[in-house]
Tab-separated table of C-alpha atoms in Angstrom:
chain	number	residue	atom	x	y	z
L	1	MET	CA	126.158	38.377	-114.236
L	2	ARG	CA	129.564	40.003	-114.090
L	3	THR	CA	129.836	43.273	-112.180
L	4	ASP	CA	133.198	44.211	-113.704
L	5	SER	CA	131.902	44.393	-117.261
L	6	SER	CA	128.322	45.577	-116.919
L	7	PRO	CA	127.654	49.259	-117.640
L	8	GLY	CA	124.806	49.277	-115.122
L	9	THR	CA	121.787	51.568	-115.275
L	10	LEU	CA	123.217	54.562	-113.430
L	11	PRO	CA	124.855	57.352	-115.420
L	12	ALA	CA	128.210	58.828	-114.493
L	13	ARG	CA	128.062	61.165	-111.480
L	14	GLU	CA	127.863	64.858	-112.298
L	15	HIS	CA	127.703	68.057	-110.262
L	16	LEU	CA	124.130	69.171	-109.652
L	17	PRO	CA	123.229	72.225	-111.721
L	18	ALA	CA	122.754	75.363	-109.635
L	19	GLY	CA	119.834	76.569	-111.727
L	20	ASP	CA	116.419	77.291	-110.228
L	21	ALA	CA	116.987	78.445	-106.646
L	22	GLY	CA	113.344	77.707	-105.799
L	23	THR	CA	113.618	73.979	-106.455
L	24	PRO	CA	114.602	72.058	-103.291
L	25	VAL	CA	118.022	70.476	-103.694
L	26	LEU	CA	117.972	68.756	-100.295
L	27	ASP	CA	115.111	66.923	-98.615
L	28	VAL	CA	115.843	66.014	-94.979
L	29	VAL	CA	113.538	63.301	-93.649
L	30	ILE	CA	112.877	62.983	-89.913
L	31	PRO	CA	111.248	59.617	-89.152
L	32	VAL	CA	109.193	59.809	-85.953
L	33	TYR	CA	107.052	57.555	-83.798
L	34	ASN	CA	105.332	59.102	-80.766
L	35	GLU	CA	107.703	62.082	-80.595
L	36	GLU	CA	105.224	64.790	-79.573
L	37	LYS	CA	107.730	66.249	-77.117
L	38	ASP	CA	110.893	66.382	-79.257
L	39	LEU	CA	109.468	66.984	-82.746
L	40	GLN	CA	108.894	70.738	-82.647
L	41	PRO	CA	112.274	71.677	-81.071
L	42	CYS	CA	114.013	69.406	-83.595
L	43	VAL	CA	112.305	70.862	-86.656
L	44	LEU	CA	112.747	74.473	-85.511
L	45	ARG	CA	116.427	73.964	-84.781
L	46	LEU	CA	117.056	72.140	-88.052
L	47	HIS	CA	115.140	74.721	-90.077
L	48	GLU	CA	117.045	77.602	-88.524
L	49	HIS	CA	120.361	75.867	-89.184
L	50	LEU	CA	119.549	75.136	-92.840
L	51	ARG	CA	118.191	78.625	-93.462
L	52	ARG	CA	121.383	80.112	-92.045
L	53	THR	CA	124.038	77.794	-93.500
L	54	PHE	CA	122.712	75.815	-96.496
L	55	PRO	CA	123.278	77.603	-99.831
L	56	TYR	CA	120.509	75.776	-101.739
L	57	ALA	CA	116.761	75.515	-101.392
L	58	PHE	CA	115.735	72.747	-99.006
L	59	ARG	CA	112.793	70.867	-97.570
L	60	ILE	CA	112.194	69.124	-94.239
L	61	THR	CA	109.848	66.117	-94.367
L	62	ILE	CA	108.363	64.668	-91.191
L	63	ALA	CA	107.741	60.950	-91.744
L	64	ASP	CA	105.242	59.920	-89.087
L	65	ASN	CA	105.016	56.138	-89.036
L	66	ALA	CA	101.880	55.196	-87.067
L	67	SER	CA	102.258	57.514	-84.070
L	68	THR	CA	99.462	57.141	-81.519
L	69	ASP	CA	100.019	60.346	-79.536
L	70	SER	CA	99.718	63.990	-80.673
L	71	THR	CA	102.733	63.776	-83.009
L	72	PRO	CA	100.530	64.096	-86.162
L	73	LEU	CA	98.998	67.311	-84.776
L	74	VAL	CA	102.422	68.789	-84.016
L	75	ALA	CA	103.613	67.850	-87.511
L	76	ALA	CA	100.551	69.411	-89.150
L	77	ARG	CA	101.039	72.646	-87.191
L	78	LEU	CA	104.701	72.854	-88.244
L	79	GLU	CA	103.746	72.254	-91.880
L	80	ALA	CA	101.201	75.070	-91.733
L	81	GLU	CA	103.611	77.526	-90.095
L	82	ILE	CA	106.838	76.815	-92.038
L	83	ALA	CA	106.856	76.805	-95.834
L	84	GLU	CA	109.827	74.401	-96.077
L	85	VAL	CA	108.209	71.714	-93.893
L	86	ALA	CA	106.098	68.856	-95.251
L	87	THR	CA	104.534	65.859	-93.500
L	88	PHE	CA	103.986	62.271	-94.558
L	89	ARG	CA	101.831	59.829	-92.598
L	90	LEU	CA	102.244	56.037	-92.680
L	91	GLU	CA	99.902	53.641	-90.934
L	92	GLN	CA	102.628	51.052	-90.269
L	93	LYS	CA	105.643	51.254	-87.986
L	94	GLY	CA	109.235	50.880	-89.102
L	95	ARG	CA	111.955	53.449	-89.696
L	96	GLY	CA	113.120	51.656	-92.835
L	97	ARG	CA	109.584	51.592	-94.228
L	98	ALA	CA	109.182	55.324	-93.581
L	99	LEU	CA	112.483	56.232	-95.233
L	100	ARG	CA	111.933	54.028	-98.273
L	101	THR	CA	108.410	55.333	-98.833
L	102	VAL	CA	109.305	59.016	-98.501
L	103	TRP	CA	112.556	58.756	-100.427
L	104	SER	CA	110.842	56.849	-103.238
L	105	ALA	CA	108.342	59.680	-103.718
L	106	ALA	CA	110.777	62.569	-103.143
L	107	GLU	CA	111.719	64.993	-105.916
L	108	ALA	CA	114.840	66.625	-104.467
L	109	PRO	CA	118.096	65.312	-106.006
L	110	ILE	CA	119.709	64.875	-102.560
L	111	LEU	CA	117.890	62.911	-99.851
L	112	ALA	CA	118.989	62.752	-96.223
L	113	TYR	CA	117.648	61.702	-92.881
L	114	MET	CA	118.456	62.271	-89.235
L	115	ASP	CA	117.020	61.129	-85.932
L	116	VAL	CA	114.600	63.403	-84.128
L	117	ASP	CA	116.828	63.638	-81.037
L	118	LEU	CA	119.488	65.472	-83.113
L	119	SER	CA	122.259	63.577	-81.347
L	120	THR	CA	124.555	64.453	-84.265
L	121	ASP	CA	125.903	67.985	-84.410
L	122	LEU	CA	124.248	69.792	-87.326
L	123	ASN	CA	127.553	71.312	-88.436
L	124	ALA	CA	128.215	67.944	-90.123
L	125	LEU	CA	125.165	68.271	-92.394
L	126	LEU	CA	126.756	70.392	-95.128
L	127	PRO	CA	129.919	68.197	-95.263
L	128	LEU	CA	127.564	65.201	-95.451
L	129	VAL	CA	125.698	66.314	-98.571
L	130	ALA	CA	128.475	68.289	-100.321
L	131	PRO	CA	130.128	65.180	-101.904
L	132	LEU	CA	126.734	64.153	-103.280
L	133	ILE	CA	126.004	67.581	-104.739
L	134	SER	CA	129.452	67.733	-106.348
L	135	GLY	CA	129.010	64.304	-107.927
L	136	HIS	CA	131.931	62.793	-106.028
L	137	SER	CA	129.969	60.197	-104.048
L	138	ASP	CA	126.728	58.236	-104.180
L	139	LEU	CA	125.967	57.936	-100.460
L	140	ALA	CA	127.280	59.691	-97.353
L	141	ILE	CA	127.139	58.603	-93.734
L	142	GLY	CA	128.037	60.135	-90.418
L	143	SER	CA	130.566	58.076	-88.485
L	144	ARG	CA	130.899	58.030	-84.718
L	145	LEU	CA	133.835	55.637	-84.955
L	146	ALA	CA	136.151	57.812	-87.043
L	147	ARG	CA	139.312	58.952	-85.287
L	148	SER	CA	138.385	62.618	-85.306
L	149	SER	CA	134.804	62.028	-84.115
L	150	ARG	CA	133.854	63.176	-80.632
L	151	VAL	CA	131.276	60.956	-78.983
L	152	VAL	CA	129.594	61.088	-75.587
L	153	ARG	CA	127.777	57.866	-74.645
L	154	GLY	CA	127.810	55.117	-72.064
L	155	PRO	CA	130.084	52.047	-72.175
L	156	LYS	CA	127.158	49.700	-72.926
L	157	ARG	CA	126.149	51.435	-76.144
L	158	GLU	CA	129.795	51.937	-77.087
L	159	PHE	CA	130.461	48.207	-76.772
L	160	ILE	CA	127.312	47.243	-78.707
L	161	SER	CA	128.083	49.669	-81.531
L	162	ARG	CA	131.673	48.527	-81.965
L	163	ALA	CA	130.758	44.834	-81.659
L	164	TYR	CA	128.055	45.226	-84.302
L	165	ASN	CA	130.409	46.893	-86.757
L	166	LEU	CA	133.006	44.182	-86.133
L	167	ILE	CA	130.360	41.590	-86.993
L	168	LEU	CA	129.627	43.420	-90.244
L	169	ARG	CA	133.312	43.525	-91.151
L	170	GLY	CA	133.835	39.861	-90.349
L	171	SER	CA	130.679	38.442	-91.924
L	172	LEU	CA	129.781	40.817	-94.783
L	173	GLN	CA	133.257	42.283	-95.414
L	174	ALA	CA	131.853	45.792	-94.845
L	175	ARG	CA	134.451	48.560	-95.116
L	176	PHE	CA	132.344	51.457	-93.822
L	177	SER	CA	132.927	52.201	-90.158
L	178	ASP	CA	129.483	53.042	-88.714
L	179	ALA	CA	126.289	51.489	-90.056
L	180	GLN	CA	123.822	52.627	-87.393
L	181	CYS	CA	124.475	56.350	-87.025
L	182	GLY	CA	121.165	58.091	-87.761
L	183	PHE	CA	122.735	60.627	-90.088
L	184	LYS	CA	122.877	59.638	-93.774
L	185	ALA	CA	122.312	61.001	-97.274
L	186	ILE	CA	121.901	59.547	-100.754
L	187	ARG	CA	121.509	60.838	-104.296
L	188	ARG	CA	117.956	60.381	-105.569
L	189	ASP	CA	118.992	58.694	-108.808
L	190	VAL	CA	120.887	56.141	-106.719
L	191	ALA	CA	117.982	55.699	-104.295
L	192	GLN	CA	115.567	54.925	-107.122
L	193	VAL	CA	117.500	51.815	-108.144
L	194	LEU	CA	118.980	50.881	-104.758
L	195	LEU	CA	115.918	50.999	-102.486
L	196	PRO	CA	113.964	48.247	-104.318
L	197	LEU	CA	116.770	45.840	-103.375
L	198	VAL	CA	116.457	46.593	-99.636
L	199	GLU	CA	114.007	44.300	-97.866
L	200	ASP	CA	114.223	45.419	-94.238
L	201	THR	CA	111.639	47.884	-92.944
L	202	GLY	CA	113.114	48.485	-89.487
L	203	TRP	CA	116.468	49.425	-87.987
L	204	PHE	CA	118.520	47.112	-90.223
L	205	PHE	CA	117.448	49.167	-93.246
L	206	ASP	CA	120.578	51.362	-93.037
L	207	THR	CA	122.979	48.439	-92.872
L	208	GLU	CA	121.365	46.537	-95.728
L	209	MET	CA	121.359	49.620	-97.936
L	210	LEU	CA	125.041	50.327	-97.261
L	211	VAL	CA	126.176	46.725	-97.767
L	212	ILE	CA	124.369	46.419	-101.103
L	213	ALA	CA	125.697	49.796	-102.263
L	214	GLU	CA	129.241	48.905	-101.280
L	215	ARG	CA	129.109	45.489	-102.952
L	216	ALA	CA	127.822	47.142	-106.134
L	217	GLY	CA	130.845	49.442	-106.190
L	218	LEU	CA	129.069	52.673	-105.263
L	219	ARG	CA	131.115	55.298	-103.446
L	220	ILE	CA	130.256	55.891	-99.783
L	221	HIS	CA	131.627	59.052	-98.156
L	222	GLU	CA	132.128	59.084	-94.384
L	223	VAL	CA	131.953	62.233	-92.271
L	224	PRO	CA	133.337	62.298	-88.705
L	225	VAL	CA	130.633	63.652	-86.406
L	226	ASP	CA	130.238	65.006	-82.906
L	227	TRP	CA	127.573	62.876	-81.259
L	228	VAL	CA	125.894	62.949	-77.850
L	229	ASP	CA	123.837	59.952	-76.741
L	230	ASP	CA	120.164	60.533	-75.994
L	231	PRO	CA	119.471	58.970	-72.556
L	232	ASP	CA	115.728	58.923	-73.308
L	233	SER	CA	116.057	56.880	-76.500
L	234	THR	CA	113.166	54.451	-77.038
L	235	VAL	CA	115.224	51.935	-79.014
L	236	HIS	CA	114.982	48.391	-77.607
L	237	ILE	CA	118.600	47.260	-77.748
L	238	VAL	CA	118.116	43.494	-77.377
L	239	LYS	CA	115.258	43.287	-79.868
L	240	THR	CA	117.066	45.523	-82.346
L	241	ALA	CA	120.293	43.515	-82.036
L	242	THR	CA	118.412	40.264	-82.651
L	243	GLU	CA	116.712	41.629	-85.756
L	244	ASP	CA	120.038	43.014	-87.004
L	245	LEU	CA	121.732	39.624	-86.679
L	246	LYS	CA	118.886	38.024	-88.616
L	247	GLY	CA	119.354	40.671	-91.279
L	248	VAL	CA	123.104	40.012	-91.439
L	249	TRP	CA	122.412	36.322	-92.030
L	250	ARG	CA	119.800	37.048	-94.721
L	251	VAL	CA	121.965	39.539	-96.635
L	252	GLY	CA	125.054	37.348	-96.316
L	253	ARG	CA	123.149	34.394	-97.754
L	254	ALA	CA	121.823	36.523	-100.634
L	255	LEU	CA	125.321	37.736	-101.462
L	256	ALA	CA	126.759	34.225	-101.271
L	257	THR	CA	124.114	32.772	-103.609
L	258	GLY	CA	124.254	35.710	-106.025
L	259	SER	CA	120.504	36.394	-105.781
L	260	LEU	CA	120.973	40.169	-105.568
L	261	PRO	CA	121.156	41.835	-109.024
L	262	LEU	CA	124.023	44.164	-108.098
L	263	ASP	CA	124.877	44.935	-111.719
L	264	ARG	CA	121.831	47.161	-112.054
L	265	ILE	CA	123.354	49.785	-109.728
L	266	THR	CA	126.936	49.873	-110.965
L	267	ARG	CA	128.572	53.121	-112.020
L	268	PRO	CA	130.745	53.640	-115.095
L	269	PHE	CA	134.376	54.580	-114.558
L	270	GLY	CA	135.207	58.295	-114.414
L	271	ASP	CA	133.071	61.057	-115.885
L	272	ASP	CA	131.812	59.072	-118.872
L	273	PRO	CA	133.772	56.151	-120.343
L	274	ARG	CA	131.653	56.293	-123.494
L	275	ASP	CA	133.525	59.476	-124.407
L	276	ARG	CA	136.977	57.908	-124.224
L	277	ASP	CA	138.667	54.545	-124.517
L	278	ILE	CA	141.044	53.298	-121.846
L	279	GLN	CA	143.794	51.285	-123.496
L	280	ASP	CA	146.131	48.588	-122.177
L	281	VAL	CA	144.239	47.986	-118.924
L	282	PRO	CA	143.325	44.302	-118.425
L	283	LYS	CA	139.793	44.116	-117.106
L	284	GLY	CA	139.827	42.861	-113.545
L	285	LEU	CA	143.132	40.998	-113.917
L	286	ALA	CA	144.621	42.115	-110.589
L	287	ARG	CA	141.416	41.410	-108.690
L	288	GLN	CA	141.040	38.039	-110.381
L	289	LEU	CA	144.618	37.066	-109.503
L	290	VAL	CA	144.036	37.915	-105.847
L	291	GLY	CA	140.719	36.063	-105.746
L	292	PHE	CA	142.122	33.055	-107.563
L	293	SER	CA	145.094	32.914	-105.210
L	294	VAL	CA	142.878	32.977	-102.126
L	295	VAL	CA	140.514	30.355	-103.533
L	296	GLY	CA	143.482	28.273	-104.701
L	297	GLY	CA	145.108	28.335	-101.281
L	298	LEU	CA	141.923	27.257	-99.562
L	299	SER	CA	141.288	24.607	-102.209
L	300	THR	CA	144.787	23.203	-101.720
L	301	LEU	CA	144.222	22.852	-97.982
L	302	PHE	CA	140.848	21.271	-98.649
L	303	TYR	CA	142.425	18.897	-101.158
L	304	LEU	CA	145.199	17.844	-98.772
L	305	LEU	CA	142.692	17.151	-96.000
L	306	LEU	CA	140.579	15.071	-98.359
L	307	TYR	CA	143.637	13.203	-99.661
L	308	SER	CA	144.816	12.400	-96.148
L	309	GLY	CA	141.350	11.114	-95.287
L	310	PHE	CA	140.889	9.030	-98.436
L	311	ARG	CA	144.442	7.665	-98.111
L	312	GLN	CA	143.404	5.853	-94.970
L	313	PHE	CA	141.000	3.685	-96.969
L	314	GLY	CA	142.732	3.229	-100.325
L	315	GLY	CA	145.806	3.629	-102.458
L	316	SER	CA	147.468	6.879	-103.354
L	317	GLN	CA	146.038	7.051	-106.884
L	318	THR	CA	142.456	6.469	-105.723
L	319	ALA	CA	142.809	8.945	-102.875
L	320	ASN	CA	144.308	11.546	-105.208
L	321	ALA	CA	141.541	11.146	-107.814
L	322	LEU	CA	138.707	11.396	-105.274
L	323	ALA	CA	140.244	14.338	-103.406
L	324	LEU	CA	140.973	16.195	-106.631
L	325	LEU	CA	137.466	15.585	-107.982
L	326	VAL	CA	135.696	16.920	-104.871
L	327	SER	CA	138.038	19.890	-104.489
L	328	ALA	CA	137.778	20.672	-108.218
L	329	VAL	CA	133.986	21.025	-108.022
L	330	ALA	CA	134.303	23.290	-104.971
L	331	ASN	CA	137.136	25.249	-106.619
L	332	THR	CA	135.158	25.876	-109.808
L	333	ALA	CA	132.102	27.042	-107.851
L	334	ALA	CA	134.190	29.365	-105.657
L	335	ASN	CA	136.122	30.847	-108.584
L	336	ARG	CA	132.922	31.267	-110.567
L	337	ARG	CA	131.360	33.413	-107.845
L	338	LEU	CA	134.281	35.080	-106.073
L	339	THR	CA	137.048	35.413	-108.674
L	340	PHE	CA	135.174	35.985	-111.914
L	341	GLY	CA	131.991	37.516	-110.461
L	342	VAL	CA	129.472	35.231	-112.187
L	343	ARG	CA	126.165	35.290	-110.283
L	344	GLY	CA	123.048	33.220	-110.607
L	345	ARG	CA	122.602	29.670	-111.870
L	346	GLY	CA	122.792	30.403	-115.574
L	347	GLY	CA	125.604	28.437	-117.190
L	348	ALA	CA	126.584	26.758	-113.920
L	349	VAL	CA	126.387	23.240	-115.358
L	350	ARG	CA	128.466	24.203	-118.391
L	351	HIS	CA	131.044	25.888	-116.171
L	352	GLN	CA	131.308	22.780	-113.990
L	353	ALA	CA	131.706	20.589	-117.084
L	354	GLN	CA	134.506	22.794	-118.352
L	355	GLY	CA	135.962	22.806	-114.862
L	356	LEU	CA	136.055	19.012	-114.946
L	357	VAL	CA	138.096	19.167	-118.146
L	358	VAL	CA	140.539	21.407	-116.315
L	359	PHE	CA	140.363	18.900	-113.469
L	360	GLY	CA	141.377	16.151	-115.886
L	361	ILE	CA	144.486	18.080	-116.806
L	362	GLY	CA	145.342	18.571	-113.152
L	363	LEU	CA	144.685	14.885	-112.511
L	364	ALA	CA	147.087	13.955	-115.276
L	365	LEU	CA	149.786	16.188	-113.816
L	366	THR	CA	149.398	14.987	-110.236
L	367	SER	CA	148.883	11.323	-111.161
L	368	GLY	CA	151.915	11.441	-113.413
L	369	SER	CA	153.949	12.931	-110.571
L	370	LEU	CA	152.837	10.150	-108.204
L	371	ALA	CA	153.607	7.527	-110.824
L	372	ALA	CA	157.083	8.967	-111.294
L	373	LEU	CA	157.619	8.986	-107.511
L	374	ASN	CA	156.514	5.361	-107.156
L	375	THR	CA	158.848	4.395	-109.993
L	376	ALA	CA	161.771	6.097	-108.312
L	377	THR	CA	160.949	4.809	-104.788
L	378	SER	CA	159.112	1.592	-104.049
L	379	ASN	CA	157.700	2.765	-100.686
L	380	PRO	CA	157.777	6.596	-100.451
L	381	ALA	CA	156.993	8.331	-97.179
L	382	HIS	CA	153.638	10.079	-96.775
L	383	SER	CA	155.363	13.457	-96.357
L	384	THR	CA	157.239	12.895	-99.626
L	385	GLU	CA	153.964	12.163	-101.416
L	386	LEU	CA	152.477	15.405	-100.078
L	387	ALA	CA	155.518	17.413	-101.175
L	388	VAL	CA	155.334	16.009	-104.706
L	389	LEU	CA	151.604	16.661	-104.870
L	390	ILE	CA	152.068	20.258	-103.721
L	391	ALA	CA	154.614	20.903	-106.465
L	392	ALA	CA	152.377	19.289	-109.078
L	393	ASN	CA	149.378	21.279	-107.883
L	394	LEU	CA	151.293	24.545	-108.170
L	395	ALA	CA	151.991	23.805	-111.825
L	396	ALA	CA	148.378	22.770	-112.365
L	397	THR	CA	147.169	25.950	-110.627
L	398	VAL	CA	148.902	28.255	-113.102
L	399	LEU	CA	147.424	26.353	-116.011
L	400	ARG	CA	144.002	26.298	-114.315
L	401	PHE	CA	143.922	30.102	-113.979
L	402	LEU	CA	144.823	30.587	-117.626
L	403	LEU	CA	142.133	28.150	-118.748
L	404	PHE	CA	139.538	29.642	-116.396
L	405	ARG	CA	140.201	33.159	-117.621
L	406	ALA	CA	140.473	32.398	-121.327
L	407	TRP	CA	138.015	29.509	-121.728
L	408	VAL	CA	135.679	28.810	-118.789
L	409	PHE	CA	134.933	32.399	-117.664
L	410	PRO	CA	136.034	34.656	-120.533
L	411	ASP	CA	135.271	38.395	-120.410
L	412	ARG	CA	131.995	39.128	-122.121
L	413	ALA	CA	131.842	41.586	-124.931
L	414	GLU	CA	130.393	44.919	-123.877
L	415	GLY	CA	127.188	44.242	-125.783
L	416	GLU	CA	126.492	40.880	-124.146
L	417	THR	CA	125.668	41.994	-120.617
L	418	PRO	CA	122.027	42.989	-120.134
L	419	THR	CA	121.051	46.061	-118.179
L	420	VAL	CA	118.556	45.521	-115.368
L	421	VAL	CA	115.468	47.688	-115.059
L	422	ALA	CA	113.530	47.721	-111.792
L	423	SER	CA	109.832	47.070	-112.009
L	424	HIS	CA	107.257	46.550	-109.294
L	425	ASN	CA	104.076	44.561	-109.187
L	426	PRO	CA	102.098	45.030	-105.956
L	427	SER	CA	101.320	41.336	-105.715
L	428	SER	CA	104.778	40.032	-106.567
L	429	PRO	CA	107.772	42.379	-106.556
L	430	THR	CA	110.318	41.302	-109.161
L	431	TYR	CA	113.190	42.745	-111.111
L	432	ALA	CA	113.509	42.074	-114.790
L	433	THR	CA	116.624	42.172	-116.907
L	434	ALA	CA	116.243	43.945	-120.215
L	435	PRO	CA	118.674	44.967	-122.949
L	436	TYR	CA	117.959	48.681	-122.477
L	437	PRO	CA	115.941	51.009	-120.207
L	438	GLN	CA	112.273	50.905	-121.151
L	439	TYR	CA	110.584	54.280	-121.371
L	440	ARG	CA	106.819	54.428	-121.699
L	441	PRO	CA	104.184	57.100	-121.080
L	442	GLN	CA	102.610	57.256	-117.644
L	443	PRO	CA	98.847	57.094	-117.036
L	444	HIS	CA	97.142	60.317	-116.128
L	445	GLY	CA	97.684	61.320	-112.519
L	446	GLN	CA	100.631	59.011	-111.931
L	447	ARG	CA	103.847	60.508	-110.626
L	448	THR	CA	106.833	60.349	-112.997
L	449	TYR	CA	110.301	60.412	-111.444
L	450	GLN	CA	112.944	62.238	-113.429
L	451	SER	CA	116.617	62.449	-112.716
L	452	PRO	CA	117.938	66.027	-112.376
L	453	LEU	CA	121.277	64.870	-113.732
L	454	PRO	CA	121.920	65.357	-117.480
L	455	GLN	CA	122.532	62.063	-119.222
L	456	ARG	CA	123.859	61.257	-122.647
L	457	PRO	CA	121.720	58.983	-124.820
L	458	VAL	CA	123.024	55.456	-125.175
L	459	VAL	CA	122.931	53.667	-128.529
L	460	TYR	CA	122.308	49.981	-128.044
L	461	PRO	CA	123.312	47.294	-130.559
L	462	ALA	CA	120.605	45.945	-132.811
L	463	ALA	CA	121.387	42.461	-131.561
L	464	HIS	CA	119.808	43.384	-128.225
L	465	GLN	CA	116.405	44.137	-129.628
L	466	HIS	CA	115.244	40.543	-129.243
L	467	HIS	CA	116.741	39.875	-125.828
L	468	GLU	CA	114.304	38.078	-123.535
L	469	THR	CA	113.559	39.372	-120.069
L	470	THR	CA	114.451	37.278	-117.022
L	471	PRO	CA	112.654	37.862	-113.680
L	472	ILE	CA	114.846	38.161	-110.595
L	473	ARG	CA	113.349	38.018	-107.120
L	474	ALA	CA	114.345	40.745	-104.710
L	475	GLY	CA	112.999	42.769	-101.788
L	476	GLU	CA	109.826	44.772	-101.430
L	477	VAL	CA	109.469	48.155	-103.087
L	478	ALA	CA	108.111	51.011	-100.962
L	479	ASP	CA	104.425	50.318	-100.289
L	480	ARG	CA	101.459	49.185	-102.366
L	481	SER	CA	100.428	52.710	-103.268
L	482	TRP	CA	102.710	52.523	-106.283
L	483	GLU	CA	100.635	51.260	-109.201
L	484	ASP	CA	103.694	51.022	-111.412
L	485	ALA	CA	107.083	51.848	-109.999
L	486	THR	CA	109.184	51.277	-113.112
L	487	LEU	CA	112.074	53.680	-112.654
L	488	HIS	CA	112.564	56.214	-115.434
L	489	LEU	CA	115.799	58.155	-115.384
L	490	GLN	CA	115.333	60.972	-117.891
L	491	PRO	CA	117.354	64.142	-118.416
L	492	VAL	CA	115.844	67.477	-117.470
L	493	ARG	CA	117.132	70.979	-117.901
L	494	PRO	CA	118.405	72.823	-114.824
L	495	THR	CA	115.712	75.449	-115.251
L	496	GLU	CA	112.811	73.032	-115.423
L	497	THR	CA	110.538	72.857	-112.408
L	498	ASP	CA	107.632	70.684	-111.449
L	499	PRO	CA	104.386	72.619	-112.125
L	500	ARG	CA	102.740	70.653	-109.320
L	501	ASP	CA	105.149	72.070	-106.731
L	502	PRO	CA	103.346	74.936	-104.950
L	503	ARG	CA	106.679	76.375	-103.879
């Protein structure tokens, strides 16, 4: 599936309506495990700060994941004493599991979380959520590695943090600066379609969520923070680092094989491209040229190495044909995934067959060049052969790009790319592609999730009405308490409130 042409399932970002002041706009989750000592000071300090500085209604949710001390009692007492505090109890450990479960059931349009030690200065909270409220960004993270951040921590943690982020940049091409800072926020409509793709239930949850969001083209806003290390932190560094590296490998493999349905969380361009047509802008041409150039350069080196190896055991024509055949298959596969953004196995055989036709043209050019060289010189030097082949390959490369773009991987028409709708089955979590979002009534007593953002109705072509669904495997969704977690994004008026909300 092509990410540059799919409209995705998310609407264009819009500013949250400032309608009913009693409806919580922000829900701050504090995941805790055996934090009987720090929980009450944290909640009281956070509540006082929000009451004094935050201009919208808010809620603080304590996510207790399997604490064995008196943390549940402290949380229950805070819930009884403070109207804006709620508690949520999980019987399994894991910060990622706690966040995904609470965020999946939350009703506030902006969801955030912070660590119970409040290492991050709370003055960064409003700048963190403001870009999400305004509709500018999809996610926001606090960064301890920004130039204007002020951080107090030991050299060991500093080294580990910077080394980890370097690993993310080198292996997953991450562009965000700080994956592990416990200070993040996300829009609820984004969370509803992003969280089902995140498999990790522990500390790698943050990183996996950010990498998937970034690869899908969502906008991540970074806020420099003032941060003071907690010397009493219970995080096991070695164990956490090991699990993180395993997560990096798993996510990197999923991205490389195209098994993540990233198209289902893409955003349209601007406020709403359905209201206006953008003329004279080639779709993805610049990006495709860059990708094709990189792949072409690597393929040329690969080809030359193969040719030099095969030349040791045969003639120049045989070595050229074998090297070009092997490199052509690798080149087509790389361009299919990296340059033209085609994911999954659908059409792979056809693309390779068409790529072999392009290979035949390149073979004719390079073989003809070698034949002309052998005619002109009876015993040409090996360096001369390589020079001629490089020149012939450059000519073949230009023709290959034009054929790839116009014939092998042409841009799909807007109506040909299916939209992906998330669905959950407790026994086998899958994602199904469908031609349009499926809305159906909910059974009595089942929670319905509605987006607070106004959305324009989309008219889908009649040709899509018979499109078959295709299951796509992905990560777990929240916990098994969801009987049917099909995500429904429906418009609501700013003045509407949930009658079940006692506040």
